[in-house]
C-alpha atoms as a printed R data frame, in Angstrom:
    type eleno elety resid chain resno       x       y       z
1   ATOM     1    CA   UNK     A     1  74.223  74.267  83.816
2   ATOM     2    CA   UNK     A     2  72.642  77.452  83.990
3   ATOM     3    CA   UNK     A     3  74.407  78.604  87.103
4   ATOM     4    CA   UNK     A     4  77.847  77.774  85.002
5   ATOM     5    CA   UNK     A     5  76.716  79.768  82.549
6   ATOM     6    CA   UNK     A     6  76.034  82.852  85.153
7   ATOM     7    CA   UNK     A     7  79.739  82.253  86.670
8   ATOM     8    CA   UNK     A     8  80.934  82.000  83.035
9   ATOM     9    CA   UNK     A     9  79.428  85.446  82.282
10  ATOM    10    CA   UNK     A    10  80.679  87.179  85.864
11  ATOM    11    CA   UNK     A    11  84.604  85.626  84.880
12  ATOM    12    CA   UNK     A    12  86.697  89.086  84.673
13  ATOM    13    CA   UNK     A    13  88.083  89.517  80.550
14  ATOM    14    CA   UNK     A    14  91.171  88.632  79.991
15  ATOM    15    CA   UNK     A    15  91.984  92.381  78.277
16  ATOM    16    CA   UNK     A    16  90.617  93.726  82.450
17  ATOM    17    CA   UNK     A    17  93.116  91.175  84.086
18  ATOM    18    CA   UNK     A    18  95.900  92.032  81.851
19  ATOM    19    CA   UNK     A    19  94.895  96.043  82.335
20  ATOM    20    CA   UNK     A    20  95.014  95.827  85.863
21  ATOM    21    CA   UNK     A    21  97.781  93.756  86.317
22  ATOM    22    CA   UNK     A    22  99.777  96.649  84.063
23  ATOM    23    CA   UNK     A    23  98.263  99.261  86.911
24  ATOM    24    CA   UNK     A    24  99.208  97.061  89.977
25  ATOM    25    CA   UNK     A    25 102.505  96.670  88.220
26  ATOM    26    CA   UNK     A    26 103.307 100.539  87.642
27  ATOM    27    CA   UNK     A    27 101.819 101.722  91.003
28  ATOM    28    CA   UNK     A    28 103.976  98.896  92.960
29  ATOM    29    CA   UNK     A    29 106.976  99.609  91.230
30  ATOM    30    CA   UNK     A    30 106.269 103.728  92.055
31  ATOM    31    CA   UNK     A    31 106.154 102.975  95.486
32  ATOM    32    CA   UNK     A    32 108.784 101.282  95.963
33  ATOM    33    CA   UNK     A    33 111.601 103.367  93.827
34  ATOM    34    CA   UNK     A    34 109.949 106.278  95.517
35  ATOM    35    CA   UNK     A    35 110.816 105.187  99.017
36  ATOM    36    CA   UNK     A    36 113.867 103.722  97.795
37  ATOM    37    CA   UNK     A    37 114.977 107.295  96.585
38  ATOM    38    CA   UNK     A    38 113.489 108.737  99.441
39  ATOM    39    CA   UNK     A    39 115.796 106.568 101.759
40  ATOM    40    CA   UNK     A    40 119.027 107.277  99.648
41  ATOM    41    CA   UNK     A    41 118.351 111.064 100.124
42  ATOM    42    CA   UNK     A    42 119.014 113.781  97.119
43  ATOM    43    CA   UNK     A    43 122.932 113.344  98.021
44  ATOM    44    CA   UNK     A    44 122.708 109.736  96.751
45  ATOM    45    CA   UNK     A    45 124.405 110.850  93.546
46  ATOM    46    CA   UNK     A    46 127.488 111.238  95.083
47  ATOM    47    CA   UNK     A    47 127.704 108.247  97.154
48  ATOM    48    CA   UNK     A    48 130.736 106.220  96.784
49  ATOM    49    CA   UNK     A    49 129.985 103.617  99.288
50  ATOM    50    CA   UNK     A    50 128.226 100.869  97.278
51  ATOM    51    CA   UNK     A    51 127.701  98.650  99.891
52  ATOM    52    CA   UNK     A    52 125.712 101.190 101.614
53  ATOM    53    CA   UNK     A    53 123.345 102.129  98.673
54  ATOM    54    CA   UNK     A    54 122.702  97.910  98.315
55  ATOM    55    CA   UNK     A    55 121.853  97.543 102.020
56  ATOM    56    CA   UNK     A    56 119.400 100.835 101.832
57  ATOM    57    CA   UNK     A    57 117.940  99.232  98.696
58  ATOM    58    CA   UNK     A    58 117.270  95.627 100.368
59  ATOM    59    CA   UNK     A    59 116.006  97.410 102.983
60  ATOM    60    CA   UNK     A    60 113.819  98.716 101.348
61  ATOM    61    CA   UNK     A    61 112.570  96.696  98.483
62  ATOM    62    CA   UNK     A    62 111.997  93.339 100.371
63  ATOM    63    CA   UNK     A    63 108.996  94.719 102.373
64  ATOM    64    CA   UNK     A    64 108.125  96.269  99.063
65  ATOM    65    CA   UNK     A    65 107.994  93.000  96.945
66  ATOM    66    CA   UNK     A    66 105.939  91.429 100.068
67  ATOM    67    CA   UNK     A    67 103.786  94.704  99.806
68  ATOM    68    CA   UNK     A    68 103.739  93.633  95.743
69  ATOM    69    CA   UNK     A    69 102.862  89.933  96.334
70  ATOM    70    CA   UNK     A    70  99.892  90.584  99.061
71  ATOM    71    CA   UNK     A    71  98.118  93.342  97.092
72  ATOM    72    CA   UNK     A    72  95.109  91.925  96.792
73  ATOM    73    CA   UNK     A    73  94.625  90.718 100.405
74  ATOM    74    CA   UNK     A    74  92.265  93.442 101.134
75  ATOM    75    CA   UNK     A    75  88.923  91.654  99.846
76  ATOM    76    CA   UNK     A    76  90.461  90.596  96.833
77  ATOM    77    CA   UNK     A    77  91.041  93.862  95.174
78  ATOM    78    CA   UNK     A    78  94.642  95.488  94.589
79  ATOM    79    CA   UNK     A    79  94.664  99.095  93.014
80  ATOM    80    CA   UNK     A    80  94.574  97.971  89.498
81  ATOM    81    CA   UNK     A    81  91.293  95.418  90.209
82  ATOM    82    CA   UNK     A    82  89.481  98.211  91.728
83  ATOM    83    CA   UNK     A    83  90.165 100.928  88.832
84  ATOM    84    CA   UNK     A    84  89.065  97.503  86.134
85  ATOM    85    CA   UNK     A    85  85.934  97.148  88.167
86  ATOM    86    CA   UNK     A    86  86.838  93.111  89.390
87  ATOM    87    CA   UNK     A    87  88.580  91.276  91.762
88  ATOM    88    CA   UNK     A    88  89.826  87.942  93.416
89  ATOM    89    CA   UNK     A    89  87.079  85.338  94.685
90  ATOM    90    CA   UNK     A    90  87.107  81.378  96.004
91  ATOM    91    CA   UNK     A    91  86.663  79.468  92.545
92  ATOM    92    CA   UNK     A    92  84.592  77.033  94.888
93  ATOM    93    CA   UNK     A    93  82.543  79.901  96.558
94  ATOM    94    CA   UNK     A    94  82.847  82.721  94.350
95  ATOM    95    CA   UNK     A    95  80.749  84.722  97.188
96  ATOM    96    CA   UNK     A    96  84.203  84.302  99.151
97  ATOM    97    CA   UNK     A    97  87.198  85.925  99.879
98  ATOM    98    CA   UNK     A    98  90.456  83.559  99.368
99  ATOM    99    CA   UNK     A    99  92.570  83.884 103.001
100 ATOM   100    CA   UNK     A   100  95.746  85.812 102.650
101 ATOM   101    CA   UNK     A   101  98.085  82.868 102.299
102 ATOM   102    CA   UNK     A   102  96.164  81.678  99.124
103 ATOM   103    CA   UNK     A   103  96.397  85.505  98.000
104 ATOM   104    CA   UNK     A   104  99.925  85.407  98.386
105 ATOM   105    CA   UNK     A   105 101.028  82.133  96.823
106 ATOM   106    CA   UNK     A   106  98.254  83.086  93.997
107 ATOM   107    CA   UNK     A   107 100.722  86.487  93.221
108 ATOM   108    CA   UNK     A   108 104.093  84.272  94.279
109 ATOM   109    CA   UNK     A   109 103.799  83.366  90.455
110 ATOM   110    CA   UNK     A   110 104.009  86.783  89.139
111 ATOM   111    CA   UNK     A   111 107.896  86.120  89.276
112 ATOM   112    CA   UNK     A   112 107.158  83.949  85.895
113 ATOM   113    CA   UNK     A   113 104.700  86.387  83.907
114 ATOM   114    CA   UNK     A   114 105.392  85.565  80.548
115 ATOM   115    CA   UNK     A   115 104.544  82.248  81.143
116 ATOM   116    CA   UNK     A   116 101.240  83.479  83.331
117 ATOM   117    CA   UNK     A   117 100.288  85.256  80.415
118 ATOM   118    CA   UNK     A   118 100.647  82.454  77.930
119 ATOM   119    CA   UNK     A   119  98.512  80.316  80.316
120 ATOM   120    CA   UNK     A   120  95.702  83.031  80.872
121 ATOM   121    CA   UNK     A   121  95.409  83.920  77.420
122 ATOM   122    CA   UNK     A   122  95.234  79.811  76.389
123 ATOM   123    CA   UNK     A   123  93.260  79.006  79.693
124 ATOM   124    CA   UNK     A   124  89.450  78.457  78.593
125 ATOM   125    CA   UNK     A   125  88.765  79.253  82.014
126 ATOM   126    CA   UNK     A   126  90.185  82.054  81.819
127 ATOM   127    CA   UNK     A   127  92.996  80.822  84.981
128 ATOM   128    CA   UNK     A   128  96.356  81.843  85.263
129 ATOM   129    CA   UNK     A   129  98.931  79.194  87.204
130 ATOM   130    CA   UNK     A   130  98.163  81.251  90.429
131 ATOM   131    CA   UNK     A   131  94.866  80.577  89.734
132 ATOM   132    CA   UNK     A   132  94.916  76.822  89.601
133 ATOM   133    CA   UNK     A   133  97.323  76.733  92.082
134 ATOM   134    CA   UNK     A   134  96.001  78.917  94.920
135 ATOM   135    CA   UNK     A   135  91.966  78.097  93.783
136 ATOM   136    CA   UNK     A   136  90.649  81.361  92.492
137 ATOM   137    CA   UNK     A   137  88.964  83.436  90.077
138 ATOM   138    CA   UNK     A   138  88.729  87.076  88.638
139 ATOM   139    CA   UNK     A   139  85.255  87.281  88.666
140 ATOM   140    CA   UNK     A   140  83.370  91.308  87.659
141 ATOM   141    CA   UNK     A   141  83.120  93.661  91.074
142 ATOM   142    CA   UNK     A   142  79.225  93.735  90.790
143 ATOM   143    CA   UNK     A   143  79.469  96.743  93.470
144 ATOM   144    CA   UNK     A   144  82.603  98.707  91.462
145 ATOM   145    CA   UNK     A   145  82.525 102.376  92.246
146 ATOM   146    CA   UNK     A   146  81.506 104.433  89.157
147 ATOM   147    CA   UNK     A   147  83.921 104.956  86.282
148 ATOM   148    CA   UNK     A   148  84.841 108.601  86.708
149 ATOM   149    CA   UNK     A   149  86.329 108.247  90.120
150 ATOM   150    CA   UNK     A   150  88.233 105.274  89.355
151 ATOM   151    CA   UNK     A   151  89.456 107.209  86.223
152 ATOM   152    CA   UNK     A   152  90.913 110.115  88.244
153 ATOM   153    CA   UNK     A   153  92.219 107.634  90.663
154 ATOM   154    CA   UNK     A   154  94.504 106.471  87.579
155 ATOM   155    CA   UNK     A   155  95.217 109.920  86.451
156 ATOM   156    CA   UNK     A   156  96.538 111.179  90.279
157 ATOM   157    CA   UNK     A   157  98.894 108.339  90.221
158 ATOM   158    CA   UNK     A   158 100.146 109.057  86.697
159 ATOM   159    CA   UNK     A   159 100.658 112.797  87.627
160 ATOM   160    CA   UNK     A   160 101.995 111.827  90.953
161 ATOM   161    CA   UNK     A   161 104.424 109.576  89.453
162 ATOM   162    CA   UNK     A   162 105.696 112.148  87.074
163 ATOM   163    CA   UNK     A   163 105.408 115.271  89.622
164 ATOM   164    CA   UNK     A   164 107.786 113.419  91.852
165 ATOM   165    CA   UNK     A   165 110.662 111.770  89.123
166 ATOM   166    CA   UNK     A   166 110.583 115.364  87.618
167 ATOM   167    CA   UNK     A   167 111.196 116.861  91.281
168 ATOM   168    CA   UNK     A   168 113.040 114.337  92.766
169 ATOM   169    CA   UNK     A   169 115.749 114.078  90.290
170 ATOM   170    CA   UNK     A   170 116.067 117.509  89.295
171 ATOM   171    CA   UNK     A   171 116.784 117.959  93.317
172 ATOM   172    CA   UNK     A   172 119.037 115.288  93.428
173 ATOM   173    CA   UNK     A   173 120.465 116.812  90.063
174 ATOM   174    CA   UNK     A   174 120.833 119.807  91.623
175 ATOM   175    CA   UNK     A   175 122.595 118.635  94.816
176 ATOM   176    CA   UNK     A   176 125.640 116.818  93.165
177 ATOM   177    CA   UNK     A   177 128.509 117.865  93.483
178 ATOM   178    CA   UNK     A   178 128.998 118.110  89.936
179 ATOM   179    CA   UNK     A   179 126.165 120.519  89.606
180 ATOM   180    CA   UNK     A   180 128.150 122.724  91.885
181 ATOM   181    CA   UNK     A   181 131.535 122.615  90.088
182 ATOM   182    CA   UNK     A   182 129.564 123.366  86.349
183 ATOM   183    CA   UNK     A   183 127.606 126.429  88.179
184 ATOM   184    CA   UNK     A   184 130.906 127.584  89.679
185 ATOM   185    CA   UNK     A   185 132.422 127.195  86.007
186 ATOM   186    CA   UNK     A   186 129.853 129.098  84.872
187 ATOM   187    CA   UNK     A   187 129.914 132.409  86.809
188 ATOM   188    CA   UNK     A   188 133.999 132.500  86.334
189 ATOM   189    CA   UNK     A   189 132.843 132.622  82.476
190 ATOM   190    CA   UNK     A   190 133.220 135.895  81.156
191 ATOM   191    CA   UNK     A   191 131.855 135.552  77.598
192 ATOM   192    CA   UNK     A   192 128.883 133.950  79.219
193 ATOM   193    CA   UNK     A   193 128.722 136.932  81.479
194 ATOM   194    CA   UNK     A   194 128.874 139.196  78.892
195 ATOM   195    CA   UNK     A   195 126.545 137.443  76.868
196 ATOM   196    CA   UNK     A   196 123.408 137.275  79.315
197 ATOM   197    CA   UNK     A   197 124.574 140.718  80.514
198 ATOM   198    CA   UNK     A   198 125.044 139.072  83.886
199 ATOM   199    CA   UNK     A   199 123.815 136.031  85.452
200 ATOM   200    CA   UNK     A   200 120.322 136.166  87.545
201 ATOM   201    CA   UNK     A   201 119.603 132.689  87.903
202 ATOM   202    CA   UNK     A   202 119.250 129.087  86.266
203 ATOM   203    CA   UNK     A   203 116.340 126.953  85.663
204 ATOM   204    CA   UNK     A   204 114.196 124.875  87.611
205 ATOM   205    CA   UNK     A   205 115.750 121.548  86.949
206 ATOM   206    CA   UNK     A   206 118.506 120.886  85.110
207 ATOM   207    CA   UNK     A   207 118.579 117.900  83.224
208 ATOM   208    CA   UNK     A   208 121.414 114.995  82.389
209 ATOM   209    CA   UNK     A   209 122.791 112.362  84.418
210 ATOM   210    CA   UNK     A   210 125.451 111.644  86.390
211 ATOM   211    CA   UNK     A   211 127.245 108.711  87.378
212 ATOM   212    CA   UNK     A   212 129.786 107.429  89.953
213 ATOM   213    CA   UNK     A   213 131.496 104.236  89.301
214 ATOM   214    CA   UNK     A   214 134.630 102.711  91.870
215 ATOM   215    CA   UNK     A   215 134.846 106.443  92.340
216 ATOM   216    CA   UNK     A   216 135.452 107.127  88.657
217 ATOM   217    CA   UNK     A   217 132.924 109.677  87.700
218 ATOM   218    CA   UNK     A   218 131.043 111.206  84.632
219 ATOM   219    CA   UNK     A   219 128.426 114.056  84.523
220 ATOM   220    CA   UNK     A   220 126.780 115.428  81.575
221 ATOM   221    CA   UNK     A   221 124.950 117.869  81.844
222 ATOM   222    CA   UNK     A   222 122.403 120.120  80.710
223 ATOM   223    CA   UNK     A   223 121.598 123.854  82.360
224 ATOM   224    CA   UNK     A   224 119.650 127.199  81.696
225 ATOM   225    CA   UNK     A   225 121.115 130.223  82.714
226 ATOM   226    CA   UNK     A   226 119.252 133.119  82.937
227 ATOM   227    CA   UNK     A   227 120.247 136.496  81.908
228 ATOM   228    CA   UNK     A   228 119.933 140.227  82.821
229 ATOM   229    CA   UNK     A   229 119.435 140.814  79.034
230 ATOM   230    CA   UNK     A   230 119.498 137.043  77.342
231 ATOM   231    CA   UNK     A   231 119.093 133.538  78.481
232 ATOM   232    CA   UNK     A   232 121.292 130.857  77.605
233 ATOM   233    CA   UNK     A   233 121.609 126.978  77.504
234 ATOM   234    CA   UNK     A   234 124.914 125.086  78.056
235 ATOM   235    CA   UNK     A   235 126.111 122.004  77.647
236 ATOM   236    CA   UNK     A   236 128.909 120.799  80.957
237 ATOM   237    CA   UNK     A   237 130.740 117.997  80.818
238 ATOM   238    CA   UNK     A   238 132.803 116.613  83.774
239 ATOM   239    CA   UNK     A   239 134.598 114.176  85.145
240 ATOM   240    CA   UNK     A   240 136.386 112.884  88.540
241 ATOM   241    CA   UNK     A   241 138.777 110.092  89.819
242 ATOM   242    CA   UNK     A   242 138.822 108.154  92.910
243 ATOM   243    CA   UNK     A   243 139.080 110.640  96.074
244 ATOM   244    CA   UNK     A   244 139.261 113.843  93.517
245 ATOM   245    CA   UNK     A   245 137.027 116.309  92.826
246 ATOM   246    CA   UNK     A   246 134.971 117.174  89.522
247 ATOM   247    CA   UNK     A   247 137.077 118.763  86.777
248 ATOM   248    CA   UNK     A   248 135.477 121.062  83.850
249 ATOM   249    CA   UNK     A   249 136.157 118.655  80.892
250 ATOM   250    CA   UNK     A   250 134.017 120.933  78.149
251 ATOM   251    CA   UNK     A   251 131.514 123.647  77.940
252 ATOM   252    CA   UNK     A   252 129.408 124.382  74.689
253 ATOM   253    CA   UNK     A   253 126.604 126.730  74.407
């Protein structure tokens, strides 16, 4: 009795599984639209060939949802385990690590997390399906590294996360071809010319989207000119058909 007491008190809380599942969720899904974007290269905006961008993505994401599905098969503890302070043991031997199948199937029934969730939070045991399936437990890391490293840890991903959408698609932003036709637009604009008292340069990233569909395309966009004597912000909107070029639709400032 009293060592089911003892295993009772070292069972993670449900609030740390559902906290690090959020983490392992966000960092898994970083990685894997990072390479993704990576792979499609800062031209992909303007890439017509959709079977192309599908087999990059596949090629891609299926090693990443294996990656997703064995996170925890080193000791037990994914990225988000480690940062709560627990992590995954043999519900038999909770001194154990489960082998990397059981690890595997356990996370196999992430696909269904609305109903894991229902289960965990009903589960007096404190078990999700994976659980009871694969024979585990989320039991407290009695040897979890002190809180302020794991809290930077969480911090350097959120900052690395941002740092690189922020880059990444301002880049990609900024290699369209649409970009290109709006800045060429732009500089043949005399009353913007006259206005900044000459164009020196634009800002950092310009922000918007644009979109190609069967060739059709839209851009909207948003850009910051900078001026000998003012700067300015303008509003471009394009568009293009199939094998055409973008076409200067309407400029606002």
């Amino acid at each position: 009795m009293k060592e089911e007491v003892e295993q009772q008190l070292n069972l993670s809380s449900r609030k740390r599984r559902i906290a690090a599942f959020m983490i392992d969720h966000f960092v898994m899904t970083f990685l894997m639209v990072s390479i993704v974007f990576l792979a499609l290269g800062p031209n992909f905006m303007d890439e017509n060939n959709m079977s192309k961008l599908t087999t990059t993505m596949l090629a891609v994401m299926l090693p990443g949802f294996l990656l997703y599905f064995a996170k925890d098969s080193i000791k037990g503890i994914s990225v988000g385990k480690w940062v709560m302070g627990i992590m995954v043991r043999d519900a038999n031997n909770p001194n154990e690590v489960p082998s990397f199948g059981r690890l595997l199937v356990r996370n196999l029934f992430i696909i269904i997390w609305p109903v894991e969730f229902i289960v965990l939070a009903s589960s007096q045991e404190k078990k999700r399906l994976g659980d009871k399936t694969a024979k585990t437990i989320v039991v407290k890391n009695p040897n979890k590294p002190t809180k302020l490293p794991r809290v930077l840890a969480l911090v350097g991903v959120g900052i690395a996360f941002f740092t690189f959408t922020f880059l990444f698609a301002g880049t990609a932003m900024k290699n369209s071809d649409a970009y290109k036709v709006a800045i060429k637009e732009i500089e043949q604009n005399e009353e913007i010319i006259t206005e900044t008292g000459g164009i020196s340069g634009y800002g950092m990233m310009p922000t918007g989207n644009v979109s190609i569909s069967n060739g059709n395309g839209q851009a909207q966009l948003e850009i910051k000119i900078l001026g000998n004597d003012k700067d300015l912000n303008v509003s471009v909107y394009l568009t293009k058909e199939p094998n055409g070029d973008w076409k200067l639709i309407e400029m606002n400032k």
